[in-house]
PDB file of C-alpha atoms in Angstrom:
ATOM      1  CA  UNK Y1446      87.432  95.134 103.658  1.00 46.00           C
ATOM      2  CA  UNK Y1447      89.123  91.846 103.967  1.00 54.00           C
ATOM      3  CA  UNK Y1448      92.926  91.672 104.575  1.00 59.00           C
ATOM      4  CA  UNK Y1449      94.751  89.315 102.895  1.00 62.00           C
ATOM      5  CA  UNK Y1450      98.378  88.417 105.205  1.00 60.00           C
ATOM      6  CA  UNK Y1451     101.422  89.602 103.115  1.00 64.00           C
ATOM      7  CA  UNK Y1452      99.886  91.783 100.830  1.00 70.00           C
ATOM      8  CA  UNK Y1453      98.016  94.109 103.064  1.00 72.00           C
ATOM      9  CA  UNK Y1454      97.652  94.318 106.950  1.00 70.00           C
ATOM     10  CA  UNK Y1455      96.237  96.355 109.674  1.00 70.00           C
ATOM     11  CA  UNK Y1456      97.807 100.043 110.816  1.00 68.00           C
ATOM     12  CA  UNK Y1457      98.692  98.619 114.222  1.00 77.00           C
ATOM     13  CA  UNK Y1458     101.766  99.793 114.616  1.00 84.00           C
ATOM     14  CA  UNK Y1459     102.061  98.079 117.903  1.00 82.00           C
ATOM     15  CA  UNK Y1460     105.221  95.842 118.342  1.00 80.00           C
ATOM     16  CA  UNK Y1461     106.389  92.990 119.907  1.00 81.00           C
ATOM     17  CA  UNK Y1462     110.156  92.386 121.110  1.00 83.00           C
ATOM     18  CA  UNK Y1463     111.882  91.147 118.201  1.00 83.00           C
ATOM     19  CA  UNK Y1464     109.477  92.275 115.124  1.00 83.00           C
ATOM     20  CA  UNK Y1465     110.790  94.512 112.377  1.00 83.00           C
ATOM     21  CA  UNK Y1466     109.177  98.120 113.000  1.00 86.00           C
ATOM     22  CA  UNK Y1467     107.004  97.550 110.089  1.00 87.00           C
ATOM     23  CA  UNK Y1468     105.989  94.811 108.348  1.00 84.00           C
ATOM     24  CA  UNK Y1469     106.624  94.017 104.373  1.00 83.00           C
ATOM     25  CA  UNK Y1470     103.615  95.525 102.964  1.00 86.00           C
ATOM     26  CA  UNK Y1471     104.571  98.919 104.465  1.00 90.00           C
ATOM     27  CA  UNK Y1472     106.688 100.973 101.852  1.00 91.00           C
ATOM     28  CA  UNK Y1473     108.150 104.667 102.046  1.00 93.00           C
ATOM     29  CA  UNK Y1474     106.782 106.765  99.011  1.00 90.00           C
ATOM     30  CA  UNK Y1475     110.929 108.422  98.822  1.00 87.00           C
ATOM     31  CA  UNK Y1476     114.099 107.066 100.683  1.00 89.00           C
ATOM     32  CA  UNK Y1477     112.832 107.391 104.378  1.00 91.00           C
ATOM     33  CA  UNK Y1478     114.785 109.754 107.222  1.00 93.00           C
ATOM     34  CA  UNK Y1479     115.001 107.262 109.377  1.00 94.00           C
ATOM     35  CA  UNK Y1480     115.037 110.352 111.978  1.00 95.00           C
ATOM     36  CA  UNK Y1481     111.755 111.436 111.525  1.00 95.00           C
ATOM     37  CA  UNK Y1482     109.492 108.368 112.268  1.00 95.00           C
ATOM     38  CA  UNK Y1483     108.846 105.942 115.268  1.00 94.00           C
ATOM     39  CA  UNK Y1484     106.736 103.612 116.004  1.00 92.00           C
ATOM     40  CA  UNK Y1485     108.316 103.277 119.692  1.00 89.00           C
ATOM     41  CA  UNK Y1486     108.445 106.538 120.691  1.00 91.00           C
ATOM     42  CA  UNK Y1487     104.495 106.780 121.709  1.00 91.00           C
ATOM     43  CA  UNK Y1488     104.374 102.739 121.509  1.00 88.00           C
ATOM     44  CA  UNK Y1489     101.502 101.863 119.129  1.00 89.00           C
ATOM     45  CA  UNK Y1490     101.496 104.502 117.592  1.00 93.00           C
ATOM     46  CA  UNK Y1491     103.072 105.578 114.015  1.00 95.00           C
ATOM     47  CA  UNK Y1492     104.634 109.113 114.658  1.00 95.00           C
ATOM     48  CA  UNK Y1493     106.120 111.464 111.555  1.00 96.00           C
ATOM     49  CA  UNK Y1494     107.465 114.412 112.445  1.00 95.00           C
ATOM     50  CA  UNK Y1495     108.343 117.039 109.188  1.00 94.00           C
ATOM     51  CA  UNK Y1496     112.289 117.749 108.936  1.00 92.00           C
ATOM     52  CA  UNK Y1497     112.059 120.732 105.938  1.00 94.00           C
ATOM     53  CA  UNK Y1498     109.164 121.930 103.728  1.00 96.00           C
ATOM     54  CA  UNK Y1499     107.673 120.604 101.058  1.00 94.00           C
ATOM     55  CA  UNK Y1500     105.107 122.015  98.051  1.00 90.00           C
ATOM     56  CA  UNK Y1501     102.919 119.043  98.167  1.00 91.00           C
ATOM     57  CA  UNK Y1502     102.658 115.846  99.286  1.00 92.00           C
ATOM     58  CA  UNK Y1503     104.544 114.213  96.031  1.00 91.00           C
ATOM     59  CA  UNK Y1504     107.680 115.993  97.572  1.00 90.00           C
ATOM     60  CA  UNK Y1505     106.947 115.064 100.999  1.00 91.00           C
ATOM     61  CA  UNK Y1506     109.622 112.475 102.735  1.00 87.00           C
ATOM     62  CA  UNK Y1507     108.070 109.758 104.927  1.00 92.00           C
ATOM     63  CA  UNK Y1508     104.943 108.770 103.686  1.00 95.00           C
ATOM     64  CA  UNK Y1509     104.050 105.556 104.691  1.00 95.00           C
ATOM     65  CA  UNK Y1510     101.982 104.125 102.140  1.00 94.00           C
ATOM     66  CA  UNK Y1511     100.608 100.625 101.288  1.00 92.00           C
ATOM     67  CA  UNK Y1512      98.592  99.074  98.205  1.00 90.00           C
ATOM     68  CA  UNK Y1513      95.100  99.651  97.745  1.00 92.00           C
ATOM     69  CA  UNK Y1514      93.017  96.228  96.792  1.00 90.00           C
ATOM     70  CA  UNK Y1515      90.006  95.455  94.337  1.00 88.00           C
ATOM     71  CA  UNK Y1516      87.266  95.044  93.936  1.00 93.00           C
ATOM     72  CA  UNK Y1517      86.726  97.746  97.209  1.00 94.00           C
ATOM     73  CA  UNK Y1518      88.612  98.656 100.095  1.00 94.00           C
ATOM     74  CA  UNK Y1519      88.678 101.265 102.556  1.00 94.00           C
ATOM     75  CA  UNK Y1520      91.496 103.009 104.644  1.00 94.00           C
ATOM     76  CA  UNK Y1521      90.714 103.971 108.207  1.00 95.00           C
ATOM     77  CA  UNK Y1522      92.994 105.642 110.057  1.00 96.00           C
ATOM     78  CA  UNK Y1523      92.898 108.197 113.794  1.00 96.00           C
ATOM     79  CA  UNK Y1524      95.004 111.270 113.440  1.00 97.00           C
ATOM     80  CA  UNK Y1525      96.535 113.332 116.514  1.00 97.00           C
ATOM     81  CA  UNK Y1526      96.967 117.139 115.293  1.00 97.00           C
ATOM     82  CA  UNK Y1527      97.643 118.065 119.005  1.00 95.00           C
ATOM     83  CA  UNK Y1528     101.788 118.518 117.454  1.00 95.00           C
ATOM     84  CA  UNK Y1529     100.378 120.386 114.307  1.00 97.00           C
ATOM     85  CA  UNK Y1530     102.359 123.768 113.608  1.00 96.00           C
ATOM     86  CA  UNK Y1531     101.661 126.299 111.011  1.00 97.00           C
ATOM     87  CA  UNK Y1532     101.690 125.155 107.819  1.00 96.00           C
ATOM     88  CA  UNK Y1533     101.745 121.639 108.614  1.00 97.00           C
ATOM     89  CA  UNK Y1534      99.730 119.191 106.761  1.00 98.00           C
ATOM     90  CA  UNK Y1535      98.883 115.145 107.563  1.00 98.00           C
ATOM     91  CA  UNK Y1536      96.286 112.685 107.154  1.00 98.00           C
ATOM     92  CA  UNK Y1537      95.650 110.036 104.705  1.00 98.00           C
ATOM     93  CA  UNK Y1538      96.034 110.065 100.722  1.00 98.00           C
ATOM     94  CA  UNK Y1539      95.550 108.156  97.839  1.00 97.00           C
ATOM     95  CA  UNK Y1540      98.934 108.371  96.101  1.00 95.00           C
ATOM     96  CA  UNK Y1541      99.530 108.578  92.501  1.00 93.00           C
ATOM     97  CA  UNK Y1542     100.262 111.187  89.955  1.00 90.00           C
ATOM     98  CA  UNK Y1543      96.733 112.225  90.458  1.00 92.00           C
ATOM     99  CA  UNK Y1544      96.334 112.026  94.341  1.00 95.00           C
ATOM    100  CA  UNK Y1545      93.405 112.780  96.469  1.00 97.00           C
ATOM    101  CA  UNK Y1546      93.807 113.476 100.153  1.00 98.00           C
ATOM    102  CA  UNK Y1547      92.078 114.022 103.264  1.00 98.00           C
ATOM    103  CA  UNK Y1548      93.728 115.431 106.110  1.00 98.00           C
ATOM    104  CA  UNK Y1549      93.962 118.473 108.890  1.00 98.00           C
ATOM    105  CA  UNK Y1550      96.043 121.812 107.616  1.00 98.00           C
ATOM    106  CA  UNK Y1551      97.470 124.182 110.480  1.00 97.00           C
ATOM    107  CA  UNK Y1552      96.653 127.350 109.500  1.00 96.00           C
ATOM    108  CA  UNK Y1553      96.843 131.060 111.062  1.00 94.00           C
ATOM    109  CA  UNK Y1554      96.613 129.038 114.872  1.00 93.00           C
ATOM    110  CA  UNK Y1555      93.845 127.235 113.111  1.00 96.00           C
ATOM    111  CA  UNK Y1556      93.062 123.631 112.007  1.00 98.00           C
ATOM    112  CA  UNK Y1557      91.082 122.484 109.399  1.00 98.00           C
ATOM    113  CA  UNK Y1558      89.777 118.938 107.974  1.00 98.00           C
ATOM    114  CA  UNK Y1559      90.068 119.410 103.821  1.00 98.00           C
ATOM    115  CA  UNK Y1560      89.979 117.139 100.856  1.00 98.00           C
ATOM    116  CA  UNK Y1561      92.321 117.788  98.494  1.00 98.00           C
ATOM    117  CA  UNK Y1562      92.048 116.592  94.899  1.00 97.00           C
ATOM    118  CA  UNK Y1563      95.265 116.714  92.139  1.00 95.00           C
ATOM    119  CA  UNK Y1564      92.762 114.510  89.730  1.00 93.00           C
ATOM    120  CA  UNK Y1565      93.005 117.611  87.243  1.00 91.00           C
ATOM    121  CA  UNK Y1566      96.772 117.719  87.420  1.00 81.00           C
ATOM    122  CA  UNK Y1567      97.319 120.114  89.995  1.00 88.00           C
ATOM    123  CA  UNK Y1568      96.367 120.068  94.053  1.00 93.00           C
ATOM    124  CA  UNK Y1569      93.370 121.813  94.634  1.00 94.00           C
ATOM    125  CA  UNK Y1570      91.638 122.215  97.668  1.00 96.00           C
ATOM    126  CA  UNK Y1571      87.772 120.659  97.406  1.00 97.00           C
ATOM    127  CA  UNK Y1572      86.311 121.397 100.976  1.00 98.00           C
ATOM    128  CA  UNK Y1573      87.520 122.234 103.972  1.00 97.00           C
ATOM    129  CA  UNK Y1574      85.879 122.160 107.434  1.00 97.00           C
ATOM    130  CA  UNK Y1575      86.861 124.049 110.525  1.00 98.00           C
ATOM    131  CA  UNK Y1576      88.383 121.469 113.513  1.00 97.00           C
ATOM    132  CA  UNK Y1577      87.864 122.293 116.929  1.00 93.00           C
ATOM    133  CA  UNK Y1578      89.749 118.788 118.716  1.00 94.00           C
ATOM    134  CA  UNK Y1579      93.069 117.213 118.654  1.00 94.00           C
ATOM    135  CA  UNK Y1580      91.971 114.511 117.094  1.00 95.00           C
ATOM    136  CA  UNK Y1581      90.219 113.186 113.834  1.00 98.00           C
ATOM    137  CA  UNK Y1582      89.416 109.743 112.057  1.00 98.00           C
ATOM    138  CA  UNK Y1583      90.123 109.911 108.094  1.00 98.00           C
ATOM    139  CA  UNK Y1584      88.687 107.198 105.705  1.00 98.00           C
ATOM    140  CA  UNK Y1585      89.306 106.787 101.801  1.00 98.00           C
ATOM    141  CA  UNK Y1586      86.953 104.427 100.457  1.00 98.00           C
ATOM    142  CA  UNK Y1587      88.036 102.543  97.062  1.00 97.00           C
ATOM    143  CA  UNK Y1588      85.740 100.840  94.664  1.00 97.00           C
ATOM    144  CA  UNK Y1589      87.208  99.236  91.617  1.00 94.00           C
ATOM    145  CA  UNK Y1590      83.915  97.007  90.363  1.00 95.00           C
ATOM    146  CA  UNK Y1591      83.306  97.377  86.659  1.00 93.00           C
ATOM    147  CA  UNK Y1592      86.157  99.772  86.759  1.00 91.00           C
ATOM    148  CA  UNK Y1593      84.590 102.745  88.254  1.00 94.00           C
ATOM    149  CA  UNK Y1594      87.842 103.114  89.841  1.00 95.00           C
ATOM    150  CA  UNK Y1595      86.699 105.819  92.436  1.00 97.00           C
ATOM    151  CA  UNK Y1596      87.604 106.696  95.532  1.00 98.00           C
ATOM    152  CA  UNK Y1597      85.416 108.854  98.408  1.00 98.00           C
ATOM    153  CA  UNK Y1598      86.711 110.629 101.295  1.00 98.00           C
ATOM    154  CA  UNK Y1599      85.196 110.983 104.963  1.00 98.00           C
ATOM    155  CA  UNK Y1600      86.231 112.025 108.484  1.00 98.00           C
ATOM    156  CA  UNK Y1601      84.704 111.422 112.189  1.00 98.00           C
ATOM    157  CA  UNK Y1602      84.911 112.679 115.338  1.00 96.00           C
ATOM    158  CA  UNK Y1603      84.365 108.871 116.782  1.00 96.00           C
ATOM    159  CA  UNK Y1604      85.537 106.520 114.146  1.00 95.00           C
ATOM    160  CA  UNK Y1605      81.558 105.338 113.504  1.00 96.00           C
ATOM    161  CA  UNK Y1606      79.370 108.524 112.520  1.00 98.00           C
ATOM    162  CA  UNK Y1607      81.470 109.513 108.684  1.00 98.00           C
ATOM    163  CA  UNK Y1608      81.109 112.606 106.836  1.00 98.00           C
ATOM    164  CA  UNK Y1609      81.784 112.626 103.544  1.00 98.00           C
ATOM    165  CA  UNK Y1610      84.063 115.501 102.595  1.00 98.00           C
ATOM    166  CA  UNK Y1611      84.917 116.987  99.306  1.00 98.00           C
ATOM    167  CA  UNK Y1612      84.053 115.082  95.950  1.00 97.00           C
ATOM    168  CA  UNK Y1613      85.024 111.487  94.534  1.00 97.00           C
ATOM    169  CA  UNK Y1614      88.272 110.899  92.893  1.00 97.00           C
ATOM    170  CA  UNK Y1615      88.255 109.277  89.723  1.00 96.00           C
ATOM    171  CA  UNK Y1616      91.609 107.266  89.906  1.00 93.00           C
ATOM    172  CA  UNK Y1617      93.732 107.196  86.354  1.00 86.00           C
ATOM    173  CA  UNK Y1618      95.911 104.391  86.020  1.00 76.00           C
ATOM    174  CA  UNK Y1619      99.388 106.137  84.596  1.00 69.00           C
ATOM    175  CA  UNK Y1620     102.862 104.876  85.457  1.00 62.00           C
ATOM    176  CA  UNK Y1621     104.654 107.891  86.535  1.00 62.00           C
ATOM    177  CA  UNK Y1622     105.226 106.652  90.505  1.00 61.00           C
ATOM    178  CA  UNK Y1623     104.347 103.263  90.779  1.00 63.00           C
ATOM    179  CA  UNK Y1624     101.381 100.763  89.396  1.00 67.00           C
ATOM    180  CA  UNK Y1625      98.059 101.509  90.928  1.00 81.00           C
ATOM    181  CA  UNK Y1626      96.826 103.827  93.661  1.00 91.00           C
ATOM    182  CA  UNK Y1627      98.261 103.372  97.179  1.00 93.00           C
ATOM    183  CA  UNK Y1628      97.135 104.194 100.974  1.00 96.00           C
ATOM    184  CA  UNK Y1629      99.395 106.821 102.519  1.00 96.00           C
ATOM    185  CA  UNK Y1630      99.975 108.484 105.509  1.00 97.00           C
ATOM    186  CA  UNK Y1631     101.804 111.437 105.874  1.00 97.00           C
ATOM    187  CA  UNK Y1632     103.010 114.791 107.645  1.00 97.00           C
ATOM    188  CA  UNK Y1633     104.722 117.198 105.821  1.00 97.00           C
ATOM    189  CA  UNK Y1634     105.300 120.761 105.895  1.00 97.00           C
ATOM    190  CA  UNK Y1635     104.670 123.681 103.815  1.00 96.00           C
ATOM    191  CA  UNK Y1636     107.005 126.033 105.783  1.00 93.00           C
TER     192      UNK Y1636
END
């Protein structure tokens, strides 16, 4: 809710003449392809475009992620699927062995708003709900009070009005990517 300079910061990705392209709190989830992300090409904006496929959003190159903070927070971001091809997949996760996700998947000339939850070990998909614009809002809310340590997922169609979509996460603290849960955004694809 609150940011806190240096160790999180807003998803403006405007830029002034002489800034670094992202600030320090930004990180890339694998070695980034430099290629395949801009935040100049549609100024303000953070653009990923997918260079191979990918199983699942642990493989996935470019995800742009930064650390989650106690004792709540919540993630916010606007998508654009207007560039969506089959069998893409991009919105915003949770990141850690056992993700959660919420996001838009192009499918059969389609495009659909799903939660996707890997808190059993593998991805499944929770809920998914038709989309019928080019754009979205995603949110991932985080509340780590009296270590409930559980995360909700919602989307809108104006960035006010949320849905809630699929079912909490219940975030497990293991050490197989990095300490904690982290905010990610993404675009990958599956073929």
């Amino acid at each position: 809710k609150g940011l806190i300079p240096g160790i999180v910061a807003p998803d403006e990705f405007t830029r002034r003449t002489g800034e670094p392209a992202l600030p320090l709190v930004w990180q890339w989830n694998h070695n980034p392809d430099n290629k395949l992300w801009s935040v100049a090409r549609r100024p303000g904006f953070l653009r990923l475009t997918t260079g191979r496929a990918d199983a699942d959003i642990l493989a996935a190159r470019n995800t742009l992620t930064q650390r989650t903070i106690g004792p709540e927070c919540a993630g916010t971001t606007a998508l654009d699927t207007s560039a969506l091809k089959d069998g893409d997949c991009a919105g915003l996760v949770l990141l850690q062995k056992k993700y959660g996700w919420v996001g838009v998947k192009a499918e059969g000339g389609k495009k659909r708003i799903v939660m996707v939850s890997a808190e059993s070990d593998r991805p499944l998909e929770i809920q998914s709900v038709p989309l019928d614009r080019k754009g979205v809002f995603l949110r991932a809310d985080c509340d780590f009070r009296n270590k409930a340590d559980t995360a909700r997922f919602f989307f809108s169609s104006d960035g006010k009005t949320w849905t809630p979509i699929g079912q909490p996460l219940k975030m497990s603290y293991t050490l197989p990517h990095f300490m904690g849960y982290r905010y990610g955004l993404f675009a990958y694809a599956t073929k």
